[in-house]
Tab-separated table of C-alpha atoms and ligand atoms in Angstrom:
chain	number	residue	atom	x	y	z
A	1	UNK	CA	0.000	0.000	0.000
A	2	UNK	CA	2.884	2.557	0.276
A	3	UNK	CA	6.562	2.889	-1.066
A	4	UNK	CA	8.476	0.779	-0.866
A	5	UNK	CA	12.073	1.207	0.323
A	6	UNK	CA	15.583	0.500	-1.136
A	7	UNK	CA	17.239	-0.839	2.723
A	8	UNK	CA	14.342	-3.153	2.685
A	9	UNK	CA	12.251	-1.778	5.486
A	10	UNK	CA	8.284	-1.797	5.415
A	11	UNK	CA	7.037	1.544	6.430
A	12	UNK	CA	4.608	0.230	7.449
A	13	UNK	CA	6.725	-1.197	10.525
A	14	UNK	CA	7.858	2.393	11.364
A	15	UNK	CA	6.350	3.032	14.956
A	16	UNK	CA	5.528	6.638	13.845
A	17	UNK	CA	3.426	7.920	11.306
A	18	UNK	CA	4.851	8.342	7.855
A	19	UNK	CA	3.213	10.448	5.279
A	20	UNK	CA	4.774	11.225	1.674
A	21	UNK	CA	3.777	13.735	-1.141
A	22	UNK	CA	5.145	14.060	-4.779
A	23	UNK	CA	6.121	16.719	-6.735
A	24	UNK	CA	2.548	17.712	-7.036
A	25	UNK	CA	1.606	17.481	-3.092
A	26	UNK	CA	-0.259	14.291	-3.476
A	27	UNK	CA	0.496	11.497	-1.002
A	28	UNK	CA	2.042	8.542	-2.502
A	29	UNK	CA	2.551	6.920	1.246
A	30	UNK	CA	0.390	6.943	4.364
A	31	UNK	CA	1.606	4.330	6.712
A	32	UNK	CA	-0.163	2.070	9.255
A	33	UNK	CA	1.106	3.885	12.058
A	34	UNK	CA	-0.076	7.027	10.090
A	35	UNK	CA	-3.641	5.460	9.874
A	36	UNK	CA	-4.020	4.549	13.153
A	37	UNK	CA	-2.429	8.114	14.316
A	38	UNK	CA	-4.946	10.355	11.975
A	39	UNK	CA	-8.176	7.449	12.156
A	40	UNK	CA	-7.489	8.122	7.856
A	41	UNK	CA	-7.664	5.284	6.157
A	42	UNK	CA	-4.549	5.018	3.885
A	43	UNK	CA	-6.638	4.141	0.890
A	44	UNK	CA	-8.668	7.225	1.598
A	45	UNK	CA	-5.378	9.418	1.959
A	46	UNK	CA	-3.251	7.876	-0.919
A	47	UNK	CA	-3.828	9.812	-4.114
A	48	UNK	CA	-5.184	13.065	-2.305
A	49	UNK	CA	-3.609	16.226	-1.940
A	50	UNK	CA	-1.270	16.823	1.337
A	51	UNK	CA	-3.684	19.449	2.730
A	52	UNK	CA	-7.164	17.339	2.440
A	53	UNK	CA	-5.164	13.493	3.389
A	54	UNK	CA	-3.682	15.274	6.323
A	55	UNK	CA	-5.712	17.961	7.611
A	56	UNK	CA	-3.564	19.709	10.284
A	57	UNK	CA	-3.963	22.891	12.539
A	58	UNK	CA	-1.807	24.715	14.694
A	59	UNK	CA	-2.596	25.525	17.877
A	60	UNK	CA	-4.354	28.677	16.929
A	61	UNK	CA	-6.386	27.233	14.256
A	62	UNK	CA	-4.136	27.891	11.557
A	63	UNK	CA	-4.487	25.718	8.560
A	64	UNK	CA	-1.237	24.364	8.722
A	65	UNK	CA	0.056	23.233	4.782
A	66	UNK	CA	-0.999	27.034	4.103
A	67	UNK	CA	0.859	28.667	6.220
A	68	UNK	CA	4.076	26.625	5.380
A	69	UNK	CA	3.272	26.537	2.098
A	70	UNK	CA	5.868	23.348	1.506
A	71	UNK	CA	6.416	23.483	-2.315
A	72	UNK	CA	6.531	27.699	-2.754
A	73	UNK	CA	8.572	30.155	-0.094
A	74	UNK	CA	11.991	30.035	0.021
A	75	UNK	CA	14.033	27.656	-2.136
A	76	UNK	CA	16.706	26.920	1.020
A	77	UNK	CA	14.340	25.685	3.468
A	78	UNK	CA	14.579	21.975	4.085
A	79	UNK	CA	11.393	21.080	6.253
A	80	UNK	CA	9.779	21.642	9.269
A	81	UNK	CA	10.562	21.405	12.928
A	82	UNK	CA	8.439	19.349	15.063
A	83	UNK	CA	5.495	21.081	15.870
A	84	UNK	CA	2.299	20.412	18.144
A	85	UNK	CA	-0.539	20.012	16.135
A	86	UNK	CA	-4.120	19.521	15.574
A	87	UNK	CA	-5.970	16.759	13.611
A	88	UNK	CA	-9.876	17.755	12.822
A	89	UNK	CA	-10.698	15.242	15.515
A	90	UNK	CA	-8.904	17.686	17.735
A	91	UNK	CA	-5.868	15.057	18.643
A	92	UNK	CA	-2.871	16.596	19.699
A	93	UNK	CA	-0.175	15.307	17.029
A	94	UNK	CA	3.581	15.977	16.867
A	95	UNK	CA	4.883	16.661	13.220
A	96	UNK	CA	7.743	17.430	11.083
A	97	UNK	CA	8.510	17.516	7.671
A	98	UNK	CA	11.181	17.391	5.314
A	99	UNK	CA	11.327	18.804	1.697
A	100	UNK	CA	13.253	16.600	-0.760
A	101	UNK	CA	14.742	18.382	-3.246
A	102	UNK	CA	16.694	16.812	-6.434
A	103	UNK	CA	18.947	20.062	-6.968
A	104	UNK	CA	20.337	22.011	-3.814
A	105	UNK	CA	17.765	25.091	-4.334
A	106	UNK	CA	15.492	23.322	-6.691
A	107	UNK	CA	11.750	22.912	-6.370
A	108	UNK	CA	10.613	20.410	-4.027
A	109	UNK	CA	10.166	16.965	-5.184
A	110	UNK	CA	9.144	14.977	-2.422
A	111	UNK	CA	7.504	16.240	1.246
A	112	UNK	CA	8.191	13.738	3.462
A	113	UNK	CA	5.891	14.292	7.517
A	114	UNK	CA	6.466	12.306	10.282
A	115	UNK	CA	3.480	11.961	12.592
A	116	UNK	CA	3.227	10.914	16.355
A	117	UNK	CA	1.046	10.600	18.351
A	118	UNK	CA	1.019	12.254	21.918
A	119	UNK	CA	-0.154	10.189	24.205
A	120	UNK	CA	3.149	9.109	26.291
A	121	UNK	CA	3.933	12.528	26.261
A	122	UNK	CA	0.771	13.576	27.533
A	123	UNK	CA	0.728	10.707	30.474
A	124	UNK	CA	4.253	11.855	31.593
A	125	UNK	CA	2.821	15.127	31.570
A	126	UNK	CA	-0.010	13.599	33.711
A	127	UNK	CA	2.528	12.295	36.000
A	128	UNK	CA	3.900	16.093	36.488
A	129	UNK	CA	0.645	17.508	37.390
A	130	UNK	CA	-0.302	14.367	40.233
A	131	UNK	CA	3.481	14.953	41.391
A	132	UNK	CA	3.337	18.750	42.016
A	133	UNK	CA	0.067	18.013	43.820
A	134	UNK	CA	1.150	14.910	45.670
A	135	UNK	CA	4.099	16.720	46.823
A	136	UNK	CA	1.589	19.732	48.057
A	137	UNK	CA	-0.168	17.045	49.878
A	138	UNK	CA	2.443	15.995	51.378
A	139	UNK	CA	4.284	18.911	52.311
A	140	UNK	CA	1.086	20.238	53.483
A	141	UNK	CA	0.400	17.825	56.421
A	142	UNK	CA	3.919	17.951	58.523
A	143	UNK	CA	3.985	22.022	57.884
A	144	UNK	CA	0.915	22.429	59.027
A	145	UNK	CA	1.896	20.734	62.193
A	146	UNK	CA	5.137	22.713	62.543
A	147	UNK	CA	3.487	26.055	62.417
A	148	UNK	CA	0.835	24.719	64.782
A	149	UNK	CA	3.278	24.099	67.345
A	150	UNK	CA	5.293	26.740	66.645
A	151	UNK	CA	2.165	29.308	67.099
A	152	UNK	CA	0.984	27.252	69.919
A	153	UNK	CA	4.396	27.677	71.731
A	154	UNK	CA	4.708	31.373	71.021
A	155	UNK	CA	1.828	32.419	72.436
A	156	UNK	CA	1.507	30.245	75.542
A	157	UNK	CA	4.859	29.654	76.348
A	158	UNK	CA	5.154	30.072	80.090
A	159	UNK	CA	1.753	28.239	80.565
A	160	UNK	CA	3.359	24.928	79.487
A	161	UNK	CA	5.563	22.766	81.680
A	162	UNK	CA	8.706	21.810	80.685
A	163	UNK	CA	7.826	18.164	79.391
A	164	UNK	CA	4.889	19.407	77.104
A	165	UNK	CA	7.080	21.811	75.248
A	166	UNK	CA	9.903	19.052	74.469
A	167	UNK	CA	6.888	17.029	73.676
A	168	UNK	CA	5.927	19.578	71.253
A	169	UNK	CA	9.232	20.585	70.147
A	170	UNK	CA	9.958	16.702	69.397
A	171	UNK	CA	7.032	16.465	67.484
A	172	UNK	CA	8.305	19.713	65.337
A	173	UNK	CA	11.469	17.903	64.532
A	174	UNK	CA	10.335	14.978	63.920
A	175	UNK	CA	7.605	16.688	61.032
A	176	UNK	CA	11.147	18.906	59.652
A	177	UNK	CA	12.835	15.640	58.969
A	178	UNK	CA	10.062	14.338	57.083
A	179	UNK	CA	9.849	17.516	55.121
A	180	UNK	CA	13.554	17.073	54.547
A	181	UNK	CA	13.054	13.550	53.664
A	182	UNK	CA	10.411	14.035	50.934
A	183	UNK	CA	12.657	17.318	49.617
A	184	UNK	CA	15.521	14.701	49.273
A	185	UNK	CA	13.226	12.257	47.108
A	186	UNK	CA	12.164	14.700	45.057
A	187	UNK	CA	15.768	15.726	44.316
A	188	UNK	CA	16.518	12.282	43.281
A	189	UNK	CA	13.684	11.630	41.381
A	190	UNK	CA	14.044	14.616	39.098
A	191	UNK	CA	17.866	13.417	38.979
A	192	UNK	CA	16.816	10.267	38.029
A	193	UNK	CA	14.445	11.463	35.585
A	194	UNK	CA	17.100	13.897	33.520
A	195	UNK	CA	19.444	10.967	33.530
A	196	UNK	CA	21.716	13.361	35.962
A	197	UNK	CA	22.142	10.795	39.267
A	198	UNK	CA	25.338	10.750	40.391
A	199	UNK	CA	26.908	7.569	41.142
A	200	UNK	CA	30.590	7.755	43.271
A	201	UNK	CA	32.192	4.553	43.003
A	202	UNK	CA	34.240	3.379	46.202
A	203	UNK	CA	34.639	-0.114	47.099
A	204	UNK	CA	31.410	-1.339	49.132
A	205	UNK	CA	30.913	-4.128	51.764
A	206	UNK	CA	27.419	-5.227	50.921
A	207	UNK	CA	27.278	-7.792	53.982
A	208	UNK	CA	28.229	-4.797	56.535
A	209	UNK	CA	26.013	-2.545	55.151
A	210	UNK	CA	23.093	-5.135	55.057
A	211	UNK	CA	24.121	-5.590	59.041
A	212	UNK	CA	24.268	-2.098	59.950
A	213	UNK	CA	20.614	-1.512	58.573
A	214	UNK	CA	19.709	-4.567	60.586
A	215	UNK	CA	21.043	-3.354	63.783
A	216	UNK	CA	19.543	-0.291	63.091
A	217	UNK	CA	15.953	-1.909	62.815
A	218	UNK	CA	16.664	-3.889	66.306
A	219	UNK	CA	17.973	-0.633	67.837
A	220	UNK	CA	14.333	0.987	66.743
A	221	UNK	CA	12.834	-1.744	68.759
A	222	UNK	CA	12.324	-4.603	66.314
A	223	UNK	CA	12.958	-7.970	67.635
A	224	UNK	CA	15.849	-9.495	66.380
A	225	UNK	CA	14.950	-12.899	65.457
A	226	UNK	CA	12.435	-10.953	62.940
A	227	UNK	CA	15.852	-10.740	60.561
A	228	UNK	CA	17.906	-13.724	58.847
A	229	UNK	CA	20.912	-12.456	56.997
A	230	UNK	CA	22.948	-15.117	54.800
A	231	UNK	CA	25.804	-14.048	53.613
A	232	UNK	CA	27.664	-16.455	50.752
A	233	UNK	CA	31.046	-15.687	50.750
A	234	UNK	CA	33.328	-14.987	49.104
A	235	UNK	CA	31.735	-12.119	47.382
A	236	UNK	CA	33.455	-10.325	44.385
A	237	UNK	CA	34.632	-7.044	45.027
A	238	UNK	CA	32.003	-3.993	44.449
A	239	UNK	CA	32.651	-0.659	43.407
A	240	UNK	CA	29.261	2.045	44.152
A	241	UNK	CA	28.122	4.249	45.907
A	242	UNK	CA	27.972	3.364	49.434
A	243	UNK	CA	24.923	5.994	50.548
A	244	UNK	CA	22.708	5.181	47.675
A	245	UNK	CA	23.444	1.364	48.390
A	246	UNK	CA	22.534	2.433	51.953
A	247	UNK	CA	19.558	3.704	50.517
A	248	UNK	CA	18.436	1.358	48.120
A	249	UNK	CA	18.678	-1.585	51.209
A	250	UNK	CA	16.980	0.958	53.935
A	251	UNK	CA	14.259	0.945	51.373
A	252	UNK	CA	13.880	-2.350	50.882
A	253	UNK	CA	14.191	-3.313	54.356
A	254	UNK	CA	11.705	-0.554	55.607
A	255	UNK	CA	9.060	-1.781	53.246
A	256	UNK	CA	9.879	-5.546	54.349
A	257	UNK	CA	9.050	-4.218	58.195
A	258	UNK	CA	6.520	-2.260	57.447
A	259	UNK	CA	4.539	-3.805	54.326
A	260	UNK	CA	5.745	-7.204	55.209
A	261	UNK	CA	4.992	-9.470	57.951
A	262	UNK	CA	6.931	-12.560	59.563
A	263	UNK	CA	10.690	-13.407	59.184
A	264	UNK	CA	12.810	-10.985	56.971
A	265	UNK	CA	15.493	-12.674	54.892
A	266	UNK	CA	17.967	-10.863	53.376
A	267	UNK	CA	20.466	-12.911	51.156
A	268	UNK	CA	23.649	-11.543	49.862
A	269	UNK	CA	25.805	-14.127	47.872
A	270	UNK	CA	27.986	-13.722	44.184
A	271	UNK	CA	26.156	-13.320	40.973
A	272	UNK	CA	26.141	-12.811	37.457
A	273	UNK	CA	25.468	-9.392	36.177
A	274	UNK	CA	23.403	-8.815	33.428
A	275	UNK	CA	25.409	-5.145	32.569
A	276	UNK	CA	22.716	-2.718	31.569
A	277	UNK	CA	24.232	0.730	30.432
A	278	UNK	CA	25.432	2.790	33.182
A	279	UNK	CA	23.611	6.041	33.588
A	280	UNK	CA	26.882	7.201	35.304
A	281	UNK	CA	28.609	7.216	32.005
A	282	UNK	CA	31.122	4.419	32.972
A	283	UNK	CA	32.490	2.417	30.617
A	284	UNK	CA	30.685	-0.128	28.989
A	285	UNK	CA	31.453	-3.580	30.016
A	286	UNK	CA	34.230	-4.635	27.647
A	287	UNK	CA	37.710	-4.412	28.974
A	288	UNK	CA	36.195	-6.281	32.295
A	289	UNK	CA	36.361	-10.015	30.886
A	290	UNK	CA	33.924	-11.040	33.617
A	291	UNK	CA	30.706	-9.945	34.221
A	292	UNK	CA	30.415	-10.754	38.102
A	293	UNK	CA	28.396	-8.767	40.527
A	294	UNK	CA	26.711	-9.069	43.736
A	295	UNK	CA	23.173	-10.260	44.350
A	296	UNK	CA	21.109	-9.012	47.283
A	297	UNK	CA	17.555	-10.809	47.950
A	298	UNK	CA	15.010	-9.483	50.477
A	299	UNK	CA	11.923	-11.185	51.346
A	300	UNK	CA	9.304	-11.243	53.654
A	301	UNK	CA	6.414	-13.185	54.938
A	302	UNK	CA	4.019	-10.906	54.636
A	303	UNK	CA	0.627	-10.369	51.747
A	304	UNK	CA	3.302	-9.961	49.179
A	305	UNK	CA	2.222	-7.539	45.939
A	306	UNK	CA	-0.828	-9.174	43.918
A	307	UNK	CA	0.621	-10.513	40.674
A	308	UNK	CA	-1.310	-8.047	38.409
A	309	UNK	CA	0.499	-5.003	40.084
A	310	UNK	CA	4.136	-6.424	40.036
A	311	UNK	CA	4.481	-4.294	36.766
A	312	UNK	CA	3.806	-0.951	38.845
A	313	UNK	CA	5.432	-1.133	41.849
A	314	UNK	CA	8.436	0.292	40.704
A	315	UNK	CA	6.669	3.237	39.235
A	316	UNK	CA	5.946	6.596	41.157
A	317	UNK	CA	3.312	6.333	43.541
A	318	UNK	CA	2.331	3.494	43.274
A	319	UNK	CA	0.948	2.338	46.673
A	320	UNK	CA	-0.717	-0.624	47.392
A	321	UNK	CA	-1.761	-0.628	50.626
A	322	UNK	CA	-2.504	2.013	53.279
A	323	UNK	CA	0.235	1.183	55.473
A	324	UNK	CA	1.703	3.015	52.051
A	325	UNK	CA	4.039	5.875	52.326
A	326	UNK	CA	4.170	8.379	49.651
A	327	UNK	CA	5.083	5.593	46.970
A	328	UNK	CA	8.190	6.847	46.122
A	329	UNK	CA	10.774	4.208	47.535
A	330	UNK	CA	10.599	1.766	44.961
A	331	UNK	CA	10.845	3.903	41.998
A	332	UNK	CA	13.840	5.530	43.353
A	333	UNK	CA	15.829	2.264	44.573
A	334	UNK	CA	14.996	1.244	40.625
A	335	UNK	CA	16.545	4.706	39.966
A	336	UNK	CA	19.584	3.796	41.819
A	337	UNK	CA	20.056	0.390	40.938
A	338	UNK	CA	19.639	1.089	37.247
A	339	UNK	CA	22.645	3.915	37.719
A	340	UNK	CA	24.841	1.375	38.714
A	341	UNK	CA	24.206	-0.439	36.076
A	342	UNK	CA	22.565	-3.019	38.203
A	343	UNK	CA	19.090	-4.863	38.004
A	344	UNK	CA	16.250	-5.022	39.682
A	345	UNK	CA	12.979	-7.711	39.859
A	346	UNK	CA	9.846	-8.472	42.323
A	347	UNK	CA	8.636	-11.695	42.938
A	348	UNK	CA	6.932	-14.008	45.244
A	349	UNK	CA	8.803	-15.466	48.061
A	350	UNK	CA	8.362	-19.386	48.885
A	351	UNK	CA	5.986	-18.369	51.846
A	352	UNK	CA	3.999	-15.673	49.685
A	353	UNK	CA	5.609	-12.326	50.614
A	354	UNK	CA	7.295	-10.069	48.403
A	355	UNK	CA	11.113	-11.132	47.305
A	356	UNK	CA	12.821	-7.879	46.074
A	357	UNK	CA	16.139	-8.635	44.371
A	358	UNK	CA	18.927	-6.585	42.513
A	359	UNK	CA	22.076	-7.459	41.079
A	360	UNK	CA	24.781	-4.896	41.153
A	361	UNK	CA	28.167	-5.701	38.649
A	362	UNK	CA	31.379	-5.034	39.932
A	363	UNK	CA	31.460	-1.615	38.897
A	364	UNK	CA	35.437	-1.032	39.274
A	365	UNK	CA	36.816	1.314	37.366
A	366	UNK	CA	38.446	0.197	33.783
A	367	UNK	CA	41.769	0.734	35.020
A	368	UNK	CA	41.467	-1.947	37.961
A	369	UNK	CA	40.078	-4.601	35.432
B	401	ATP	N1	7.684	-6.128	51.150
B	401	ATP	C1	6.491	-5.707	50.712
B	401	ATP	N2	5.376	-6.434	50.956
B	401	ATP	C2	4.153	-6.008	50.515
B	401	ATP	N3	3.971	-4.873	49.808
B	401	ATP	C3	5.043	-4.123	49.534
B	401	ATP	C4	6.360	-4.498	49.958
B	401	ATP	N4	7.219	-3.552	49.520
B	401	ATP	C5	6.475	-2.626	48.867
B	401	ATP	N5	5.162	-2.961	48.880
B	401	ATP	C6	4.068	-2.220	48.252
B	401	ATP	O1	4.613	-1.387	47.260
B	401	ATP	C7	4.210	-0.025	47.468
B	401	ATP	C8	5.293	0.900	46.964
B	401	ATP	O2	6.445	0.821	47.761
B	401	ATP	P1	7.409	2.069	47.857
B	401	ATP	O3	8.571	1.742	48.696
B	401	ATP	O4	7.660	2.561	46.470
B	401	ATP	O5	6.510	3.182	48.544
B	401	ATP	P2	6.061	3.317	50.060
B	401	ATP	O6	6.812	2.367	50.926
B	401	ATP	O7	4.570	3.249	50.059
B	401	ATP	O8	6.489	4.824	50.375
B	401	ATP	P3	7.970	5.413	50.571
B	401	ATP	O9	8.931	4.273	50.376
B	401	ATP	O10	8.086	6.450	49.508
B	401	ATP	O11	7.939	5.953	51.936
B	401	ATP	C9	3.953	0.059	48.952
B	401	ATP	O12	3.033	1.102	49.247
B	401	ATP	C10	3.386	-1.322	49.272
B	401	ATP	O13	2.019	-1.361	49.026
B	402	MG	MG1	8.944	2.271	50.737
């Protein structure tokens, strides 16, 4: 139904929308992705002029082939940058066009418009609007609570004892460090987002840091016995970043306490790496003739996450119960993980509850290898 192509690929396999006109401005392609973009069938399109098989707008309701006016203006210009645009239907499309030319400043022989379709743009945008007012939300609540201390103390202060305004004052810090926690999310998640997360590479002893968090969960008055680490040694050496390692286990291990139930098992033994690229901008793998890494499991006895969310959890707030924080965790320790160059997987544990485990490679610099 359209052109075919010297390189051998269908356009009709192109995931955008492909639209050609000849000489003359009718369209001697229309693609399938171009069909299912405009709702135009490409037998209805094929043969018609550019302006009547693609009827576009621009935001101000600007017919759009007229004011570009592809095969008159100037001889030099060589398309059109992508532009948001309107179908009749009132779609949002993005488009941009080249013109072909045979000679250098010739007349146009060939308008070639690539169409897509908005939609991912528009749920990332989506995403933007319930973050800003998720983040309200949850800004909201602690500062509220800050300034109603705060006021409280200000004007009563001598008609509380001693104990009630350390009560309250306790209560203040306790809402500034969750303000500074969700302030320190959000940092990473829009550094995760423009690709721009840091990763420091030092050398990193998984098992200690898996123990420290462990104490740490005892120390806040969890029983011990509620924790089983394993450690397989020997374990190959590890190059990251020891406080985002920190924080991708204190993640995992605060939604095992507090999502999970029963026994937590954390297992730390030698594994291969799957390298995926490094958002750090390390070196790809080669010059490293092994791909080992480290392996860390954690698992709980707990509900576990229902099998037909497994593919969210990792996104942003996602939540699944209302023991839920602000469902940011998980999407960040993906964040992190994924820097490294590291992987990350749910699944079901042999008792049921959720089994969280990422692979980190080695991670040493070329020059060790
Ligand atoms: N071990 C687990 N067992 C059962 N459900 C879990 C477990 N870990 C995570 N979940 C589910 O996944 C959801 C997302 O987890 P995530 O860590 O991203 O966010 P959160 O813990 O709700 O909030 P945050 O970590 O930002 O404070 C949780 O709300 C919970 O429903
Ligand atoms: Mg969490």
């Amino acid at each position: 139904m359209t052109a075919g192509t010297r390189s051998g690929v269908d356009p009709d396999d192109l995931p955008d929308g492909l639209v050609v006109a000849d000489e003359g401005g009718r369209v001697v392609a229309f693609n399938t992705a171009a069909a299912r973009i405009t709702g135009v069938r490409a037998s209805t399109a094929l043969g018609r002029p550019l302006e009547t098989a693609l009827p576009l707008e621009d935001l101000k309701g600007r017919r759009w082939w007229a004011l570009t006016d592809p095969y008159g203006g100037l001889a030099i210009r060589a398309g059109q940058p992508e532009r948001n645009l309107l179908l009749p239907s009132g779609h949002e499309v993005l488009v941009s066009a080249r013109y072909v030319r045979t000679r250098p400043t010739g007349p146009v022989s060939r308008v070639v418009v690539c169409v897509r379709g908005t939609e991912a743009r528009r749920r990332t945008e989506l995403s933007h609007a319930e973050l800003i007012a998720t983040v309200a939300h949850e800004l909201r609540s602690p500062l509220t609570s800050v300034k109603g201390f705060t006021a409280t103390l200000l004007a009563k202060w001598e008609r509380f004892t001693d104990d009630q305004k350390r009560l309250m004052l306790e209560t203040v810090d306790a809402d500034a460090d969750r303000v500074t926690r969700l302030i320190a999310e959000l940092l990473d998640i829009s550094r995760i987002d423009s690709g721009r997360l840091e990763v420091r590479r030092q050398p990193v002893d998984v098992a200690a840091a898996v123990w420290r968090h462990v104490q740490a969960h005892t120390a806040a008055g969890q029983p011990p016995d509620r924790f089983l680490v394993r450690v397989q040694q020997p374990l190959p050496d590890l190059w990251a970043d020891p406080d985002k390692v920190d924080q991708v286990l204190g993640n995992l291990l605060e939604n095992a306490v507090r999502h999970g139930e029963g026994t937590v098992t954390i297992e730390v033994a030698p594994a291969e790496a799957t390298a995926t690229a490094a958002g750090d901008g390390a070196e790809p793998s080669e010059g490293r003739n092994t791909e080992k890494g480290t392996a860390v499991t954690v698992r709980d006895e707990g509900p576990g996450i229902p099998e037909e969310s497994m593919g969210r959890v990792f996104t942003r707030f996602w939540r699944g119960s209302k023991r839920g924080g602000t469902g940011l965790g998980l999407y960040i320790v993906k964040g992190i993980v994924e820097a490294h160059g590291g992987t990350i997987t749910v699944g079901r544990g042999p008792s049921g509850g959720a089994e969280f485990r990422f692979t980190l490679p080695v991670g040493a610099p070329a020059f060790m290898a």
